[in-house]
PDB file of C-alpha atoms in Angstrom:
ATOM      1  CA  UNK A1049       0.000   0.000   0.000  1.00  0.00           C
ATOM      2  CA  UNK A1050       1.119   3.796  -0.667  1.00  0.00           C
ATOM      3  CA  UNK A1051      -0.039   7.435  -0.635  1.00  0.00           C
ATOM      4  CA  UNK A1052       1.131   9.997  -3.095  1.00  0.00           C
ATOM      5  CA  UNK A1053       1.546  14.082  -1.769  1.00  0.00           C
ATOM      6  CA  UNK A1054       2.469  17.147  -3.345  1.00  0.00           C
ATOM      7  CA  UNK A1055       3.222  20.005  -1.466  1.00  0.00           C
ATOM      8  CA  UNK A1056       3.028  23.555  -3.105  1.00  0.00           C
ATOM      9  CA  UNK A1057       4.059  26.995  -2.694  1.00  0.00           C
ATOM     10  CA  UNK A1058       2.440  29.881  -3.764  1.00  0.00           C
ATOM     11  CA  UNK A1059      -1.114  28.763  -4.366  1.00  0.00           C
ATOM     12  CA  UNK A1060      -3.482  27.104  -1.367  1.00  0.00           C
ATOM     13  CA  UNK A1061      -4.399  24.220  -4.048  1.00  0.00           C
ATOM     14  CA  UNK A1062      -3.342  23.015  -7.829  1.00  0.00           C
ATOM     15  CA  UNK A1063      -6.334  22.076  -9.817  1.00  0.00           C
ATOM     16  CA  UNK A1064      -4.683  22.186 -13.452  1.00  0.00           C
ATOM     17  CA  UNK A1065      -1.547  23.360 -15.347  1.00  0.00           C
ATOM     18  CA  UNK A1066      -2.592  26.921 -15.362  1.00  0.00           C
ATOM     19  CA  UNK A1067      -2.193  26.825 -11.421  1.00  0.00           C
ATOM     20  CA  UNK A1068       1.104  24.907 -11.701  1.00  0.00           C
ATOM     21  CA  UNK A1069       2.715  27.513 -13.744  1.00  0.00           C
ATOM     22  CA  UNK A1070       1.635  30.217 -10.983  1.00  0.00           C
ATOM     23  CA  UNK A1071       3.623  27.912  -8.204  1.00  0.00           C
ATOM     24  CA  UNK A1072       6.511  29.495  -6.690  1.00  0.00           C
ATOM     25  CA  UNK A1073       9.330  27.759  -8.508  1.00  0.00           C
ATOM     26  CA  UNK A1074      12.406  29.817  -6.349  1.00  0.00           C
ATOM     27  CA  UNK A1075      10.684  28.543  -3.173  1.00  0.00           C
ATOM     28  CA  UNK A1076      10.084  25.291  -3.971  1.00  0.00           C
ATOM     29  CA  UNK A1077      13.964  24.982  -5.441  1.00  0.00           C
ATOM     30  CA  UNK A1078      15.199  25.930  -2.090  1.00  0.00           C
ATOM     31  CA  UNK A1079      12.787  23.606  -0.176  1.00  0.00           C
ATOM     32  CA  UNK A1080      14.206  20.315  -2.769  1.00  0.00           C
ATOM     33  CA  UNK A1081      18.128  21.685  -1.869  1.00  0.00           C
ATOM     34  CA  UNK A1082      17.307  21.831   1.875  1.00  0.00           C
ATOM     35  CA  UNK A1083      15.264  18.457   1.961  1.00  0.00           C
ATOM     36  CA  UNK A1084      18.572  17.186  -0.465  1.00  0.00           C
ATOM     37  CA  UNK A1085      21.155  18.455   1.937  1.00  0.00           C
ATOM     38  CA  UNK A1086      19.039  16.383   4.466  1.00  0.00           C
ATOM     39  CA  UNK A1087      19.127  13.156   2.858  1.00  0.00           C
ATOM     40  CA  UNK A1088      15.616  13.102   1.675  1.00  0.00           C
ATOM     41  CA  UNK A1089      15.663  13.104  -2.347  1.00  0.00           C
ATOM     42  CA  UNK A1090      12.171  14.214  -3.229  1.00  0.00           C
ATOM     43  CA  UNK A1091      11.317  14.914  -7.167  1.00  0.00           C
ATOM     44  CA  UNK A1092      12.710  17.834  -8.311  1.00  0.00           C
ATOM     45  CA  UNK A1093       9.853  19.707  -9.457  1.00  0.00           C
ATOM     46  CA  UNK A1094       7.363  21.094  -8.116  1.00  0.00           C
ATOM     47  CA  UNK A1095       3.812  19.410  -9.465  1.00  0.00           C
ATOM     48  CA  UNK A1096       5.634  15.770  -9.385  1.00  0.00           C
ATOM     49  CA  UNK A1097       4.365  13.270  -6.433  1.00  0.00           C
ATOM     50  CA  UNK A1098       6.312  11.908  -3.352  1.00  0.00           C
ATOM     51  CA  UNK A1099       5.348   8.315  -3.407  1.00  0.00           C
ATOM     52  CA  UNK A1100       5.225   7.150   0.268  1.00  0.00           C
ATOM     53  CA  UNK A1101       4.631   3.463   0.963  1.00  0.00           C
ATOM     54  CA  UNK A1102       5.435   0.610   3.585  1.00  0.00           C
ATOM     55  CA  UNK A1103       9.101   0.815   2.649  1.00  0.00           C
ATOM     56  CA  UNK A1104       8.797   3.747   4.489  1.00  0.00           C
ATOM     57  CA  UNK A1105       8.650   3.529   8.653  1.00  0.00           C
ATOM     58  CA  UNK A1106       7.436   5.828  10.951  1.00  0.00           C
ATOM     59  CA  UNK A1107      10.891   6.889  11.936  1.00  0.00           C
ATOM     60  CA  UNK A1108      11.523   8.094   8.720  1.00  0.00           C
ATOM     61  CA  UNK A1109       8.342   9.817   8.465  1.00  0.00           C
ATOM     62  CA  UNK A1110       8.440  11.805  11.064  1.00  0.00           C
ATOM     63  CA  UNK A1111      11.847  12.846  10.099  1.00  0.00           C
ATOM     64  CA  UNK A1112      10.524  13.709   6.795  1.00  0.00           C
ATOM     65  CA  UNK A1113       7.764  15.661   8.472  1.00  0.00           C
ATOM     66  CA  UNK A1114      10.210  17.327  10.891  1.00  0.00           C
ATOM     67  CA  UNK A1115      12.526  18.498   7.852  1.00  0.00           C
ATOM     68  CA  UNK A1116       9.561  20.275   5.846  1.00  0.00           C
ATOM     69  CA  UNK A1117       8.707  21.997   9.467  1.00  0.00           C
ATOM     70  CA  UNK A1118      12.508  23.212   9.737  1.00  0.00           C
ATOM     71  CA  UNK A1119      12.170  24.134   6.011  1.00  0.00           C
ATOM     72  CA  UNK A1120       9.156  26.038   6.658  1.00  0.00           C
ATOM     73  CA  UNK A1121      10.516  28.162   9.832  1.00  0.00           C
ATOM     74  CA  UNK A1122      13.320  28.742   8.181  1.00  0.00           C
ATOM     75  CA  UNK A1123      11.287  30.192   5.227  1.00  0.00           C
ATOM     76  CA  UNK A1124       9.300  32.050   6.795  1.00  0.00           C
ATOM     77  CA  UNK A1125      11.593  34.086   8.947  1.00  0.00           C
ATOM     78  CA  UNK A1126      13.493  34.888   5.547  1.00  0.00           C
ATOM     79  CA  UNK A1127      17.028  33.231   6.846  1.00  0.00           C
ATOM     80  CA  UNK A1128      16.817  30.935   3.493  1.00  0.00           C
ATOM     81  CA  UNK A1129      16.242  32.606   0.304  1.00  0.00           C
TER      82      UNK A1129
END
């Protein structure tokens, strides 16, 4: 079993490719080198899937989820980009 996610910046949801080409593409660079640097390769644009499945454990979900939280504080107080 599996779930696919996307996560976005610069629109609250992606409906078609008009939307995609409106997504923050500098933002979402920075967020794949940071996750990178990490050791979490995630596809390198922006309206491609993560794939998660039971390869995955919880372990390193919740690192996964812990990194895009970092990412995000980081962001957000403007000490990234």
């Amino acid at each position: 079993q599996g779930s696919m996610i996307c996560l976005y910046f610069g629109k609250r949801s992606v409906h078609n490719w008009s939307d995609v080409k409106q997504l923050d593409s500098k933002t979402f660079a920075a967020f794949f080198r940071f996750m990178f640097a990490h050791g979490v390769y995630i596809p390198p644009l922006h309206h491609e899937a993560w794939f998660l499945s039971n390869a995955h454990n919880s372990r390193q979900i919740d690192r996964i989820a812990e990194l895009v939280i970092e990412f995000l504080d980081q962001w957000k107080s403007g000490s990234l980009i």
